[in-house]
Coordinates of C-alpha atoms and ligand atoms in Angstrom, one line a residue:
M270 CA -25.2 -25.9 4.4
T271 CA -21.9 -27.7 4.7
E272 CA -19.9 -28.0 7.9
A273 CA -17.7 -24.7 6.6
A274 CA -20.8 -22.6 5.9
T275 CA -22.1 -23.1 9.2
E276 CA -18.6 -22.7 10.8
A277 CA -18.5 -19.0 8.9
R278 CA -21.7 -17.7 9.9
A279 CA -20.7 -18.6 13.5
L280 CA -17.6 -16.6 12.7
D281 CA -19.6 -13.8 11.2
R282 CA -21.9 -13.6 14.2
G283 CA -18.7 -13.5 16.7
D284 CA -17.3 -10.5 14.6
A285 CA -17.1 -7.6 16.6
L286 CA -16.2 -5.5 13.4
A287 CA -18.8 -6.6 11.0
P288 CA -21.2 -3.6 11.6
L289 CA -18.1 -1.9 9.9
R290 CA -19.4 -3.3 6.4
D291 CA -22.4 -1.3 6.1
R292 CA -20.2 1.9 5.9
F293 CA -19.4 0.8 2.3
Q294 CA -21.0 0.3 -0.8
L295 CA -20.1 -2.9 -2.8
P296 CA -20.5 -3.3 -6.2
L297 CA -23.2 -5.9 -7.7
A298 CA -22.6 -9.4 -9.1
P299 CA -24.0 -10.4 -12.6
D300 CA -27.2 -11.9 -10.9
G301 CA -27.8 -8.3 -9.1
E302 CA -26.8 -9.8 -5.6
P303 CA -24.0 -8.1 -3.7
A304 CA -20.5 -9.2 -5.2
I305 CA -18.3 -10.9 -3.1
Y306 CA -15.4 -8.5 -3.4
L307 CA -12.3 -9.6 -2.5
C308 CA -10.3 -7.2 -4.5
G309 CA -9.7 -4.4 -1.8
N310 CA -5.8 -4.9 -2.6
S311 CA -6.3 -3.3 -5.7
L312 CA -9.1 -0.6 -5.3
G313 CA -11.3 -0.4 -2.0
P314 CA -15.0 0.3 -2.4
M315 CA -16.3 3.5 -1.9
P316 CA -17.3 4.7 1.9
L317 CA -21.1 5.6 1.9
A318 CA -19.9 9.0 3.6
A319 CA -17.6 9.8 0.9
P320 CA -20.0 11.4 -1.6
A321 CA -21.2 13.6 1.4
R322 CA -17.5 14.7 1.7
V323 CA -16.9 15.3 -1.8
Q324 CA -20.3 17.1 -2.1
E325 CA -19.3 19.4 0.9
V326 CA -16.0 20.9 -0.8
L327 CA -18.3 21.4 -3.7
E328 CA -20.5 23.1 -2.0
H329 CA -17.8 25.5 -0.3
W330 CA -16.7 26.1 -4.0
A331 CA -20.1 27.1 -5.4
T332 CA -20.9 29.2 -2.4
L333 CA -17.5 30.3 -1.4
A334 CA -15.3 30.3 -4.6
V335 CA -11.9 32.1 -3.8
R336 CA -13.0 32.7 -0.1
G337 CA -12.9 28.8 0.3
H338 CA -9.1 28.8 0.7
H339 CA -9.3 31.0 4.1
G340 CA -13.0 31.0 4.8
G341 CA -15.8 28.6 5.4
P342 CA -16.1 25.8 8.1
D343 CA -13.4 24.0 6.6
P344 CA -10.9 26.4 4.6
W345 CA -8.7 24.4 1.8
M346 CA -5.8 26.3 3.5
H347 CA -5.4 23.2 5.9
F348 CA -7.6 20.3 4.4
H349 CA -4.5 18.2 3.5
E350 CA -3.3 18.7 7.4
R351 CA -6.2 16.6 9.1
F352 CA -4.7 13.5 7.7
A353 CA -1.2 13.5 9.0
A354 CA -2.4 12.1 12.6
P355 CA -4.6 9.3 11.2
L356 CA -2.2 8.1 8.3
G357 CA 0.8 8.5 10.8
R358 CA -1.4 5.8 13.3
L359 CA -1.4 3.6 10.3
V360 CA 2.3 3.6 9.5
G361 CA 3.5 4.3 13.0
A362 CA 5.2 8.1 12.2
A363 CA 5.7 10.3 15.1
P364 CA 3.9 13.7 14.5
G365 CA 5.3 15.4 11.2
E366 CA 6.9 12.5 9.7
V367 CA 3.9 12.2 7.2
V368 CA 2.2 14.2 4.7
A369 CA -0.7 13.4 1.8
M370 CA 0.3 14.7 -1.6
N371 CA 0.5 13.7 -5.0
T372 CA 0.4 10.1 -5.9
L373 CA 2.5 7.5 -4.9
T374 CA 5.0 7.3 -8.2
V375 CA 5.2 11.2 -7.9
N376 CA 6.3 10.9 -4.4
L377 CA 8.6 7.9 -4.9
H378 CA 10.3 10.3 -7.2
L379 CA 10.4 13.2 -5.1
M380 CA 11.9 10.9 -2.4
L381 CA 14.6 9.7 -4.6
V382 CA 15.5 13.4 -5.7
S383 CA 16.1 13.5 -1.7
F384 CA 17.4 10.2 -0.8
Y385 CA 19.4 8.7 -3.7
R386 CA 22.5 10.5 -3.6
P387 CA 25.1 8.6 -5.5
T388 CA 28.8 9.2 -5.2
A389 CA 31.5 7.7 -7.3
T390 CA 31.6 4.7 -5.2
R391 CA 28.5 4.2 -3.4
H392 CA 25.8 4.4 -6.2
R393 CA 23.9 1.2 -6.3
I394 CA 20.2 0.6 -5.6
L395 CA 19.0 -2.7 -4.0
I396 CA 15.4 -3.7 -4.9
E397 CA 13.6 -7.0 -5.6
R398 CA 13.3 -8.6 -8.9
S399 CA 9.5 -8.6 -9.1
S400 CA 9.1 -4.9 -8.2
F401 CA 6.1 -3.3 -9.3
P402 CA 6.9 -1.9 -12.6
S403 CA 6.2 1.6 -11.7
D404 CA 8.6 1.2 -9.0
R405 CA 11.4 0.1 -11.1
Y406 CA 10.9 2.6 -14.0
A407 CA 11.2 5.0 -11.4
V408 CA 14.3 3.6 -9.7
V409 CA 16.0 2.9 -13.5
S410 CA 15.2 6.4 -15.0
Q411 CA 16.7 8.1 -11.5
L412 CA 20.1 6.1 -11.8
R413 CA 20.3 7.3 -15.8
F414 CA 19.5 10.6 -14.5
H415 CA 22.4 10.4 -12.3
G416 CA 24.6 8.8 -15.4
H417 CA 24.7 5.6 -13.8
A418 CA 24.2 2.5 -15.8
P419 CA 21.3 -0.4 -14.4
Q420 CA 23.7 -2.8 -15.6
Q421 CA 26.2 -1.5 -12.8
S422 CA 23.9 0.4 -10.3
L423 CA 20.8 -1.9 -9.9
I424 CA 20.9 -5.0 -7.8
E425 CA 17.8 -7.0 -8.2
V426 CA 17.3 -9.6 -5.2
S427 CA 15.2 -12.8 -6.5
P428 CA 13.8 -15.8 -4.6
R429 CA 16.0 -18.8 -4.5
P430 CA 16.1 -21.2 -7.7
G431 CA 12.8 -23.1 -7.5
E432 CA 11.3 -20.9 -4.9
E433 CA 8.6 -18.1 -4.9
L434 CA 9.1 -16.1 -2.0
L435 CA 11.9 -13.8 -0.8
R436 CA 14.1 -14.6 2.2
T437 CA 15.2 -12.2 4.8
D438 CA 18.6 -13.8 5.0
D439 CA 18.9 -13.5 1.5
L440 CA 18.2 -9.7 1.4
I441 CA 20.4 -9.3 4.3
A442 CA 23.1 -11.0 2.9
A443 CA 23.1 -9.1 -0.6
I444 CA 22.9 -5.6 1.6
E445 CA 25.8 -6.9 3.2
R446 CA 27.8 -8.0 0.1
E447 CA 27.0 -4.8 -1.6
G448 CA 28.3 -2.7 1.5
E449 CA 29.7 0.4 0.8
A450 CA 28.6 0.4 -2.9
L451 CA 25.3 0.3 -1.7
A452 CA 23.4 4.0 -1.5
L453 CA 19.8 3.0 -1.0
V454 CA 17.6 -0.1 -0.3
L455 CA 13.8 0.2 -1.8
L456 CA 11.7 -2.6 -0.9
P457 CA 7.7 -2.8 -0.7
G458 CA 6.2 -3.4 3.1
V459 CA 4.0 -6.5 1.2
Q460 CA 5.3 -7.8 -2.2
Y461 CA 2.1 -7.2 -4.4
L462 CA 2.3 -10.3 -6.5
T463 CA 2.5 -13.1 -3.4
G464 CA 1.1 -10.7 -0.8
Q465 CA 4.4 -11.3 1.3
V466 CA 5.2 -9.3 4.0
L467 CA 8.7 -8.3 4.3
D468 CA 10.6 -7.6 7.3
V469 CA 11.0 -3.6 7.8
P470 CA 12.8 -3.4 11.2
A471 CA 15.3 -6.2 10.8
I472 CA 16.1 -5.0 6.8
T473 CA 16.1 -1.3 7.6
R474 CA 18.6 -2.0 10.8
V475 CA 21.0 -4.2 8.4
A476 CA 21.1 -1.5 5.8
R477 CA 21.3 1.3 7.7
R478 CA 24.3 -0.3 9.4
H479 CA 26.2 -0.4 6.3
G480 CA 25.5 3.3 5.6
A481 CA 22.7 3.0 3.0
L482 CA 19.5 4.7 3.2
V483 CA 16.2 2.6 3.1
G484 CA 12.7 3.5 1.5
W485 CA 9.5 1.6 1.8
D486 CA 6.9 1.0 -0.8
L487 CA 3.7 0.5 1.4
A488 CA 1.3 0.5 -1.4
H489 CA 0.0 -2.9 -0.3
A490 CA 0.9 -2.5 3.2
I491 CA -0.8 0.5 4.6
G492 CA -4.2 -0.6 6.1
N493 CA -3.3 -4.2 5.4
V494 CA -0.4 -5.1 8.1
P495 CA 0.7 -3.0 10.9
V496 CA 3.9 -0.9 10.2
E497 CA 6.4 0.9 12.5
L498 CA 8.2 3.2 10.1
H499 CA 9.6 5.9 13.1
D500 CA 10.6 2.7 15.3
A501 CA 12.5 0.9 12.4
C502 CA 14.3 3.9 11.5
A503 CA 13.3 4.0 7.8
D504 CA 14.4 7.0 6.2
F505 CA 11.3 7.3 4.0
A506 CA 8.1 5.7 2.7
V507 CA 5.7 6.2 0.1
W508 CA 2.3 4.6 -0.4
C509 CA -1.1 5.0 -2.1
H510 CA -4.5 5.3 -0.5
Y511 CA -6.8 3.7 -3.3
K512 CA -6.0 0.0 -2.2
Y513 CA -6.7 -1.1 1.2
L514 CA -7.4 2.5 2.2
C515 CA -10.3 2.8 0.1
G516 CA -9.8 6.5 -0.7
G517 CA -10.9 6.4 -4.0
P518 CA -9.4 5.6 -7.7
G519 CA -6.2 8.1 -7.9
A520 CA -6.8 9.1 -4.6
T521 CA -4.1 11.5 -3.2
A522 CA -1.2 9.5 -1.5
G523 CA 1.3 9.5 1.3
A524 CA 4.8 9.9 2.0
F525 CA 7.0 9.6 5.4
V526 CA 10.1 11.1 5.8
H527 CA 11.9 10.1 9.4
E528 CA 12.2 13.0 11.6
R529 CA 15.9 13.2 11.6
H530 CA 15.8 14.2 8.1
G531 CA 12.7 17.0 8.6
H532 CA 14.3 19.9 10.6
G533 CA 16.9 22.5 9.3
T534 CA 17.9 19.4 6.9
T535 CA 20.6 20.2 3.9
L536 CA 18.9 17.6 2.0
P537 CA 18.5 18.3 -1.8
R538 CA 14.9 18.3 -3.0
F539 CA 12.4 19.8 -5.5
A540 CA 10.7 22.2 -4.0
G541 CA 7.3 24.2 -4.3
W542 CA 5.6 26.3 -2.8
W543 CA 3.3 24.1 -0.5
G544 CA 6.6 23.0 1.2
H545 CA 7.4 26.5 1.9
D546 CA 7.3 27.5 5.5
A547 CA 3.7 28.0 6.2
A548 CA 4.3 31.0 8.1
T549 CA 5.5 33.1 5.5
R550 CA 4.1 31.2 2.4
F551 CA 2.0 34.2 1.4
A552 CA 4.8 36.6 1.8
M553 CA 5.5 35.3 -1.7
G554 CA 9.3 35.8 -1.0
P555 CA 11.9 34.7 -3.9
D556 CA 13.6 32.0 -1.6
F557 CA 12.3 28.9 -0.5
V558 CA 12.6 28.1 3.3
P559 CA 11.1 24.3 3.7
M560 CA 8.6 23.5 6.3
A561 CA 10.0 21.2 9.0
G562 CA 9.1 17.5 8.5
A563 CA 7.5 15.7 5.6
E564 CA 5.0 18.8 4.9
G565 CA 8.4 20.2 3.5
W566 CA 8.2 18.0 0.3
Q567 CA 4.8 19.4 -0.7
L568 CA 5.0 21.1 -4.2
S569 CA 1.2 22.1 -4.8
N570 CA -1.8 23.2 -2.8
P571 CA -3.9 20.3 -1.6
P572 CA -6.1 18.8 -4.3
V573 CA -9.1 19.0 -2.0
L574 CA -11.7 16.9 -4.2
A575 CA -9.4 14.2 -4.3
L576 CA -8.4 14.2 -0.7
A577 CA -12.2 14.4 0.5
P578 CA -13.2 10.6 0.3
L579 CA -10.4 9.7 2.1
I580 CA -12.1 11.6 5.4
A581 CA -14.6 9.0 5.4
A582 CA -12.4 6.3 4.7
L583 CA -10.0 7.1 7.7
E584 CA -12.8 7.4 10.0
A585 CA -13.8 3.7 9.2
F586 CA -10.0 2.8 10.5
D587 CA -9.9 5.0 13.2
T588 CA -13.2 3.4 14.5
A589 CA -11.7 -0.1 14.1
G590 CA -8.3 0.3 15.2
M591 CA -5.5 -1.5 13.4
A592 CA -5.0 -4.0 16.0
A593 CA -8.7 -5.1 15.5
L594 CA -8.2 -5.2 12.2
R595 CA -5.5 -7.3 11.9
A596 CA -6.8 -10.0 14.1
K597 CA -9.5 -10.2 12.0
S598 CA -7.4 -10.2 8.8
L599 CA -5.4 -13.3 10.3
A600 CA -8.7 -15.3 11.0
L601 CA -10.2 -14.5 7.5
T602 CA -7.0 -15.8 5.8
A603 CA -6.2 -18.7 7.9
F604 CA -10.1 -19.9 7.4
A605 CA -9.4 -19.3 3.6
R606 CA -6.1 -21.0 3.8
R607 CA -7.4 -24.1 5.7
L608 CA -10.9 -24.7 3.4
I609 CA -8.1 -24.7 0.4
E610 CA -6.3 -26.9 2.0
E611 CA -9.1 -29.3 2.8
R612 CA -10.9 -28.9 -0.5
L613 CA -8.6 -28.2 -3.1
A614 CA -5.4 -30.1 -2.1
G615 CA -3.6 -30.8 -5.2
R616 CA -5.7 -28.5 -7.7
I617 CA -4.5 -25.3 -6.3
T618 CA -1.3 -24.2 -4.3
I619 CA -1.2 -21.0 -2.4
V620 CA 1.8 -18.8 -2.9
T621 CA 1.3 -16.5 -0.4
P622 CA 3.5 -17.5 3.3
A623 CA 1.6 -19.4 5.5
A624 CA 3.0 -17.7 8.8
D625 CA 1.0 -15.0 10.2
G626 CA 4.0 -12.5 10.8
D627 CA 4.6 -13.1 6.8
R628 CA 1.3 -12.4 5.5
G629 CA -1.3 -9.6 5.2
C630 CA -5.2 -10.1 3.8
Q631 CA -3.9 -11.1 0.2
L632 CA -4.0 -14.9 -0.8
S633 CA -2.0 -15.5 -4.0
L634 CA -3.2 -18.3 -5.6
R635 CA -2.0 -20.6 -8.8
V636 CA -4.0 -23.3 -9.9
V637 CA -2.2 -26.5 -10.5
G638 CA -2.3 -27.6 -14.5
G639 CA -0.9 -24.3 -16.1
A640 CA -2.4 -21.0 -16.9
S641 CA -5.2 -21.8 -18.7
R642 CA -7.3 -23.8 -16.1
G643 CA -5.9 -20.5 -14.0
R644 CA -7.9 -18.3 -16.2
H645 CA -10.7 -20.6 -16.2
A646 CA -11.1 -20.5 -12.7
F647 CA -10.5 -17.1 -12.5
A648 CA -13.3 -16.7 -15.3
S649 CA -15.8 -18.8 -13.0
L650 CA -15.2 -16.3 -9.9
S651 CA -16.2 -13.6 -11.7
A652 CA -19.2 -15.0 -13.3
R653 CA -20.3 -16.5 -10.3
G654 CA -19.7 -12.9 -8.6
V655 CA -16.6 -13.1 -6.7
I656 CA -14.4 -10.2 -7.6
G657 CA -10.6 -11.1 -7.5
D658 CA -8.0 -10.2 -9.8
W659 CA -5.8 -11.9 -11.8
R660 CA -1.9 -11.2 -12.4
E661 CA 0.2 -12.4 -15.2
P662 CA 1.6 -15.1 -15.9
D663 CA -0.9 -17.2 -13.7
V664 CA -1.6 -16.0 -10.3
I665 CA -5.4 -15.3 -9.0
R666 CA -5.1 -12.9 -6.0
L667 CA -8.0 -12.8 -3.4
A668 CA -8.1 -10.5 -0.4
P669 CA -10.4 -10.2 1.7
A670 CA -10.6 -6.9 4.1
P671 CA -11.6 -7.0 7.4
L672 CA -13.1 -3.7 7.1
Y673 CA -16.1 -5.3 5.1
N674 CA -15.8 -8.8 4.1
R675 CA -17.4 -11.6 5.9
F676 CA -16.3 -15.2 6.6
A677 CA -19.2 -16.5 4.7
E678 CA -17.7 -14.3 1.8
V679 CA -14.6 -16.4 1.9
E680 CA -16.4 -19.8 2.3
R681 CA -18.5 -19.0 -0.7
A682 CA -15.4 -18.0 -3.0
I683 CA -13.5 -21.2 -2.2
A684 CA -17.1 -23.2 -2.7
V685 CA -16.8 -21.6 -6.4
L686 CA -13.4 -22.5 -6.5
E687 CA -14.0 -26.0 -5.8
T688 CA -17.1 -26.0 -8.6
A689 CA -15.0 -24.6 -11.3
L690 CA -12.0 -27.1 -10.5
P691 CA -13.5 -30.6 -10.2
P692 CA -10.9 -33.4 -9.1
S693 CA -9.7 -34.6 -12.3
Ligands
PLP936 C1 -0.2 0.0 -6.7 C2 1.1 0.3 -6.8 C3 1.4 1.4 -7.5 C4 1.0 2.3 -8.1 O1 1.2 3.6 -8.3 P1 0.5 4.8 -8.8 O2 1.4 5.7 -8.8 O3 -0.3 4.9 -7.8 O4 -0.2 4.8 -9.6 C5 2.9 1.6 -7.3 N1 3.8 0.8 -6.6 C6 3.6 -0.4 -6.2 C7 4.4 -1.3 -5.1 C8 2.2 -0.5 -6.1 O5 1.7 -1.6 -5.5

């Protein structure tokens, strides 16, 4: 066994979170052995307790039918309510600020309806140039919906020429430059391609000082890095639950609305009956009276089957606690980075920032020598049972997740890369 493999084993033996791995079903590699699953940034693996949670719902449906809404051990009327507290712990929300509903892009549109309220002079939205496409499509379509041309109203901040990462200073300078023309800032908590963590408190503070509203897309941040939305005074946030959260494919997503907007607000919104005051919802009156807090943005009754697996996933997060998960995550990525630097120097560059505060679970790697060499290395990883993902044009993303990954898996993944990329 190599020195690194021995070291990895010792790290695994000292890992207090190691038993949590047994709560997840990991896919198999082509040889029938468990795969090395480093793709939880894209779709988290299934919690073993998830099927039972789904089965419970099916049983209540089978035995109670319509009475399941109000009766039985777990009435569907209230099914969504249990998620607010555990999700709130993950994003740093106060009570009432979080709701599980819809899917990410739907929630983004609902939030933009309320929080993008352009005027003749203040109509610009600031995003980053490499935004996840769905976010950009949503923003551009909202601009057009309000009669604003993206050419004038969409501000996209890029890394500097020759650089790959956004600089907080550049984002802040762009916000200051736009000043009173800026209606909204929408940025990712963690950039999906590079794995870079953005400075939520600093950027939010500056944008608010200039009178802009601030929304965060936490798709790659929730369950990955600690976030404190309430204390940062973010106006809103959205995220999905199928990445680090392990809520299952297409899982019901989440949204945060800061409490200063939630109570007796005059914000415009697209309304539905589930956002109506729960006390009088079934009076079936004609006039919409929103619930206080984030729940007031709900449209429909909760998609109970799509929410059920998330119960199992959140139990794992609550057992571990975000602080312990973050500590292990930093150790996993630091170990990976060190092995890459020691064994693959000159063959792989790491796009993700090195500083602890600037990265989460994900390491974005670029193979030196071009995209075809990169594709070859990625194919070798897949053939040897290391599941990561490839993002065009030339990035391999590997994301060791502290809930279920081992140091030994990180070591083996790097060893596969080393074999696939012999020194030239
Ligand atoms: C994964 C991801 C999405 C996906 O959106 P859905 O509406 O859940 O399909 C959107 N935005 C970002 C930044 C993402 O990482």
